[in-house]
XYZ file of C-alpha atoms in Angstrom:
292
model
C 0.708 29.647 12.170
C 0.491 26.109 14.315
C 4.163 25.853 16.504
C 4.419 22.184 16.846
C 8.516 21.138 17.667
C 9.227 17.514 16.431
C 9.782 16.420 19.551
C 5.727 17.014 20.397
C 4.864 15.635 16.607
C 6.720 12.435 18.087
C 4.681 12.581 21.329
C 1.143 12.279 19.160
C 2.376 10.137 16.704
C 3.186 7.315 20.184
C 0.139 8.311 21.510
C -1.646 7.799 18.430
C 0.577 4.081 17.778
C -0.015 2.832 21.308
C -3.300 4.313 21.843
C -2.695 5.163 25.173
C -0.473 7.910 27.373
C 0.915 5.751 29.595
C 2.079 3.056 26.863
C 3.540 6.303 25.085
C 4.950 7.496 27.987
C 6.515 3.809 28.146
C 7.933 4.101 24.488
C 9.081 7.551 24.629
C 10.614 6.920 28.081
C 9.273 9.890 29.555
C 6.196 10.134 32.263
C 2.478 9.731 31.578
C 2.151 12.853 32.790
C 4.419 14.759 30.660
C 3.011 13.418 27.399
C -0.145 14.309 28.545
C 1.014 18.083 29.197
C 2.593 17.940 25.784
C -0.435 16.439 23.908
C -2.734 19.262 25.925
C -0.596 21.686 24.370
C -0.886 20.514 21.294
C -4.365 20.499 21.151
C -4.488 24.005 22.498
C -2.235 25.049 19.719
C -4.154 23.353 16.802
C -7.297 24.504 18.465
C -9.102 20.749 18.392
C -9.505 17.856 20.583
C -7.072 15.154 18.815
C -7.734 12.057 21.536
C -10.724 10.579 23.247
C -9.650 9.771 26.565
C -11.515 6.391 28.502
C -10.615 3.577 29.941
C -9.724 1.696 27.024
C -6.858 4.386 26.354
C -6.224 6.865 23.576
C -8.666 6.975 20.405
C -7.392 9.500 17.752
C -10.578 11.882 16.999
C -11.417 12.534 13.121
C -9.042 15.406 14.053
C -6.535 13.859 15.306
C -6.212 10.995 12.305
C -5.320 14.147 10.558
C -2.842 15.325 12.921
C -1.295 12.005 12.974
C -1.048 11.763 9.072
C 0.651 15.413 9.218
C 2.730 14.689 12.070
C 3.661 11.263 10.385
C 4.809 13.088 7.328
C 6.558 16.007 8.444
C 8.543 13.660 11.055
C 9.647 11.403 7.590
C 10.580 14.733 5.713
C 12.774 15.613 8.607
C 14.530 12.105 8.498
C 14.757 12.508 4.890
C 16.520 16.389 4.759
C 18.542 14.710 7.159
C 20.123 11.891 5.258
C 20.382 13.786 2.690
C 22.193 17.211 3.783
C 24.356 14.934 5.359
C 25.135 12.985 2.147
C 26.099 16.191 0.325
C 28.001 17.593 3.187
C 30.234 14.735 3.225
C 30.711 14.880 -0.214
C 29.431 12.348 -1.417
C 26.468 14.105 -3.204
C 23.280 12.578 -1.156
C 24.122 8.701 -0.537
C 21.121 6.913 -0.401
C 20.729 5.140 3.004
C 18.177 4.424 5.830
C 14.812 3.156 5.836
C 12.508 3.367 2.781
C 9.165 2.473 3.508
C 6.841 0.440 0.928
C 3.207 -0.551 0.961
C 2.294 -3.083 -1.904
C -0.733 -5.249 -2.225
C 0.223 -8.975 -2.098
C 0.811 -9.928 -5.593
C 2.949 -7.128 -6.319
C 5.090 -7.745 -2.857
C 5.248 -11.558 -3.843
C 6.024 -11.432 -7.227
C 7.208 -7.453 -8.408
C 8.801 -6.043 -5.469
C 11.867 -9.146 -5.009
C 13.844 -8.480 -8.160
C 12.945 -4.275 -7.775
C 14.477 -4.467 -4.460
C 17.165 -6.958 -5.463
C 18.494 -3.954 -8.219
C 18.318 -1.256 -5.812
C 20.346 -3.349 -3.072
C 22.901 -3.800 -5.583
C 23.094 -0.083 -6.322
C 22.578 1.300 -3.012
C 22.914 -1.199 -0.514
C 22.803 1.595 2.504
C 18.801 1.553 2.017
C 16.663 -0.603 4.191
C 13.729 -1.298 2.654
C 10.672 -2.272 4.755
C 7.559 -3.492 3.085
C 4.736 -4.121 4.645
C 1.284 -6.073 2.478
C -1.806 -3.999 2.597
C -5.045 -5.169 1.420
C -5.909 -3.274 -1.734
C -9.399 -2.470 -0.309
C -10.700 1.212 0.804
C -8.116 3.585 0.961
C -5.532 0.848 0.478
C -1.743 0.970 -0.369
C -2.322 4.726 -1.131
C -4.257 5.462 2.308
C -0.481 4.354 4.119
C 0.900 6.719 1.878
C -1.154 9.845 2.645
C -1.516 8.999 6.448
C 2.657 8.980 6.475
C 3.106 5.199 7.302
C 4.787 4.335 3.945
C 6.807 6.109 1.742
C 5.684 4.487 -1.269
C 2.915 2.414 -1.992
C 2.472 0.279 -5.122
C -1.116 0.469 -5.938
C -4.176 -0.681 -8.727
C -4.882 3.214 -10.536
C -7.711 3.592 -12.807
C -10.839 5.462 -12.995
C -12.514 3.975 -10.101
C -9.424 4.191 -8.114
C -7.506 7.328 -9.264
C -4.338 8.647 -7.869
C -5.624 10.637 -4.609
C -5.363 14.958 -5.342
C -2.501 14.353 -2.061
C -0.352 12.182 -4.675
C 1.159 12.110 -7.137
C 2.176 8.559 -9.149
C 2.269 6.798 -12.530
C 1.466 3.684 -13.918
C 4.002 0.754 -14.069
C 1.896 -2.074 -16.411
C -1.504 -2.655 -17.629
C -2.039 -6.324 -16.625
C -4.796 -8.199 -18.129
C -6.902 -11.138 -16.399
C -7.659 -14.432 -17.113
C -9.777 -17.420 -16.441
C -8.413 -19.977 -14.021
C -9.587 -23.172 -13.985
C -8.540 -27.039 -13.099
C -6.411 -28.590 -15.259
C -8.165 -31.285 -17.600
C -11.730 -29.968 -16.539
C -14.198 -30.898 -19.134
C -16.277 -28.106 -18.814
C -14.353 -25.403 -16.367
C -17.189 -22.628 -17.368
C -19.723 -24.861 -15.135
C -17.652 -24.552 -11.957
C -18.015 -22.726 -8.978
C -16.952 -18.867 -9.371
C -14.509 -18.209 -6.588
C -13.477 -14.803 -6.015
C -11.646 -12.588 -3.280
C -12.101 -9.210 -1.953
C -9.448 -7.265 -3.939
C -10.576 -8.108 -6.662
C -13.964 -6.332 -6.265
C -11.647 -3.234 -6.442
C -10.255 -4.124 -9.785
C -12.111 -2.754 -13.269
C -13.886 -5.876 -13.970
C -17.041 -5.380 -13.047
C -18.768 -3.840 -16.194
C -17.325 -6.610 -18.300
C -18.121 -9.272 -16.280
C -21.822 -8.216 -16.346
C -21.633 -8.283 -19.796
C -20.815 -12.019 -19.622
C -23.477 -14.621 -19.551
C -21.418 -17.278 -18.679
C -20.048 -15.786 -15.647
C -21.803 -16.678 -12.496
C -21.968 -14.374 -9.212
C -19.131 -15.721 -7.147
C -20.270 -17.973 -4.347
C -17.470 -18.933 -2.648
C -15.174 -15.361 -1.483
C -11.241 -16.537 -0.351
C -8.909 -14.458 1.711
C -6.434 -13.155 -0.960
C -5.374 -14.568 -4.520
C -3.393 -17.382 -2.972
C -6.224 -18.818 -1.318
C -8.372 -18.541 -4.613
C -5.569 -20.059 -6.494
C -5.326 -23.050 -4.152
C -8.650 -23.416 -4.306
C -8.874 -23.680 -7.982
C -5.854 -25.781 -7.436
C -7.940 -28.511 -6.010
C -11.179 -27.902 -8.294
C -12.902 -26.558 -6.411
C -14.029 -23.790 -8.814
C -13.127 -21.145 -11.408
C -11.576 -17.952 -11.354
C -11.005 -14.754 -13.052
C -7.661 -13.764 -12.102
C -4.711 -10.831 -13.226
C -1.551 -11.978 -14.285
C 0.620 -10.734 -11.338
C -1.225 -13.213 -8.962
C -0.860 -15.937 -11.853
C 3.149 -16.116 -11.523
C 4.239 -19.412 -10.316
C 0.628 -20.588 -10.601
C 0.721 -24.490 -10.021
C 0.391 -27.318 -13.448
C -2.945 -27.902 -11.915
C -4.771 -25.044 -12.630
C -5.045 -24.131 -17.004
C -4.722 -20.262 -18.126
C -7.083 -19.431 -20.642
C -7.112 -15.992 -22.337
C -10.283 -13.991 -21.857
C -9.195 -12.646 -25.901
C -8.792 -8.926 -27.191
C -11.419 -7.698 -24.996
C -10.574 -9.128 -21.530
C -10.511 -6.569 -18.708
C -7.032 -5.248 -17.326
C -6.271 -3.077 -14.332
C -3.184 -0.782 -13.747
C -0.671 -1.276 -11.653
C 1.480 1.501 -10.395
C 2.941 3.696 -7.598
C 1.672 6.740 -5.179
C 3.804 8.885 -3.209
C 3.459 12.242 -1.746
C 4.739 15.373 -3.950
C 7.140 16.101 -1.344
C 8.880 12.514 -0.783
C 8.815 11.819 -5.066
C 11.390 14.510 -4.847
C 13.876 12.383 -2.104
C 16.644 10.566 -3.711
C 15.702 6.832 -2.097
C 11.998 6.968 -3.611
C 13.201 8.307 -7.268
C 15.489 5.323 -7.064
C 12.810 2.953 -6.220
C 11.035 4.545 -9.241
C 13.471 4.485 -11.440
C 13.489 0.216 -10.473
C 10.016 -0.193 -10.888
C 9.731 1.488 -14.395
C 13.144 -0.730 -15.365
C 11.146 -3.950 -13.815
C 8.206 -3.365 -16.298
C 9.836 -2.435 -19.676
């Protein structure tokens, strides 16, 4: 059995954020040499070597990525048994309070997440919520998830992108996509195909093959907004999902793609443990209301 206390979880996991001992030490307000003594023991105890040590500082090992995901994790679930033993000790059955953590790719934070979090400050206004935008690329909104930096992430699910084994999560809305073009253009299908990378992870990519009109993209933006500025200007075309079409500008024209445009899902990932807290199954229980 590995015999880590919190307090030495919270040593790696500054080690690991600062990427170097004497920065931790810094943070922790403790010596450099005492976090070194307690990350030593650590990795005596978990039988692995968790940090490279050099001159540029701290690197977490393969190892110790994992470490830090556990030690992220099991440091949240003792934040979150504490908030909530306390809630039912004083009676009041588990109030819902403190920080709630949320990863969401930048459509969803821009134009899903305001009115969600709007509802659930109304009904619990003792929960922080703190959202930070992750690129929806590699391991994404659900990678902050499983390595213990978010509570929740809201995430594109399909069958290229499933729900990791770690997770658990549903989907919120199928959202279809659309072509984006200038306004007016006499002939919008000749344009430029701008694109960004995101969307690469979408479920597109078989139908789009199938299209002959559909030119490889030649021009690749930073996110949706940039692509929708771009398109803005007339620059080029796009081939966009709805959520990143809110508030698009009366320059660009929506045209539907018809009955056999592609879609992706949109939904949410948490860990087994945390879908069980009472702060993420009220930020479910929003999301679900937000899409009905």
């Amino acid at each position: 059995m590995t015999d880590l206390a919190p307090h030495e979880l919270r040593i790696l996991v500054a080690v690991g954020k600062e990427r170097g001992f004497s920065a931790a030490a810094g943070a922790l307000g403790m010596t450099q040499s005492a976090v070194s003594h307690s990350v030593r023991a650590s990795e005596r105890k978990l039988g692995a070597v968790l940090f490279d040590r050099g001159r540029a500082g701290a690197t977490p090992t393969a190892a110790g990525e994992r470490a830090l995901a556990h030690a992220r994790r099991v440091l949240r679930l003792l934040e979150v048994m504490g908030a909530e033993v306390r809630g039912v000790a004083d009676g009041t059955g588990g109030t819902l309070a403190g920080p709630l953590r949320i990863a969401a790719f930048r459509s969803a934070a821009l134009h899903l997440l305001p009115g969600v979090l709007e509802r659930l400050a109304a009904r619990h206004p003792e929960i922080l919520p703190e959202v930070r935008i992750v690129r929806e690329v590699g391991r994404g909104t659900a990678g902050e998830v499983m390595d213990g930096r978010a509570d929740l992430g809201v995430a594109t699910i399909g069958t290229t992108s499933p729900v990791p084994p770690q997770l658990v999560g549903g989907v919120l809305v199928e959202e279809g996509y659309a072509l984006v073009h200038p306004a007016g253009h006499p002939s919008p299908r000749s344009l430029p195909l701008v694109d960004w990378t995101e969307n690469c992870t979408s479920y597109t990519r078989a139908w789009w093959a199938e299209q002959d009109w559909l030119p490889s993209a030649t021009v690749e933006a930073e996110d949706d907004g940039a692509v929708l500025s771009m398109v803005s200007s007339g620059f080029g075309m796009a081939v966009m999902p709805e959520l990143s079409l809110i508030g698009a500008p009366p320059s660009v024209q929506i045209t539907d793609l018809g009955p056999e445009r592609p879609t992706r899902s949109v939904g949410y990932v948490t860990t087994p443990e945390l879908a069980r807290s009472l702060a993420v199954r009220a930020l479910i229980r929003e999301l679900r209301a937000s899409v009905r």
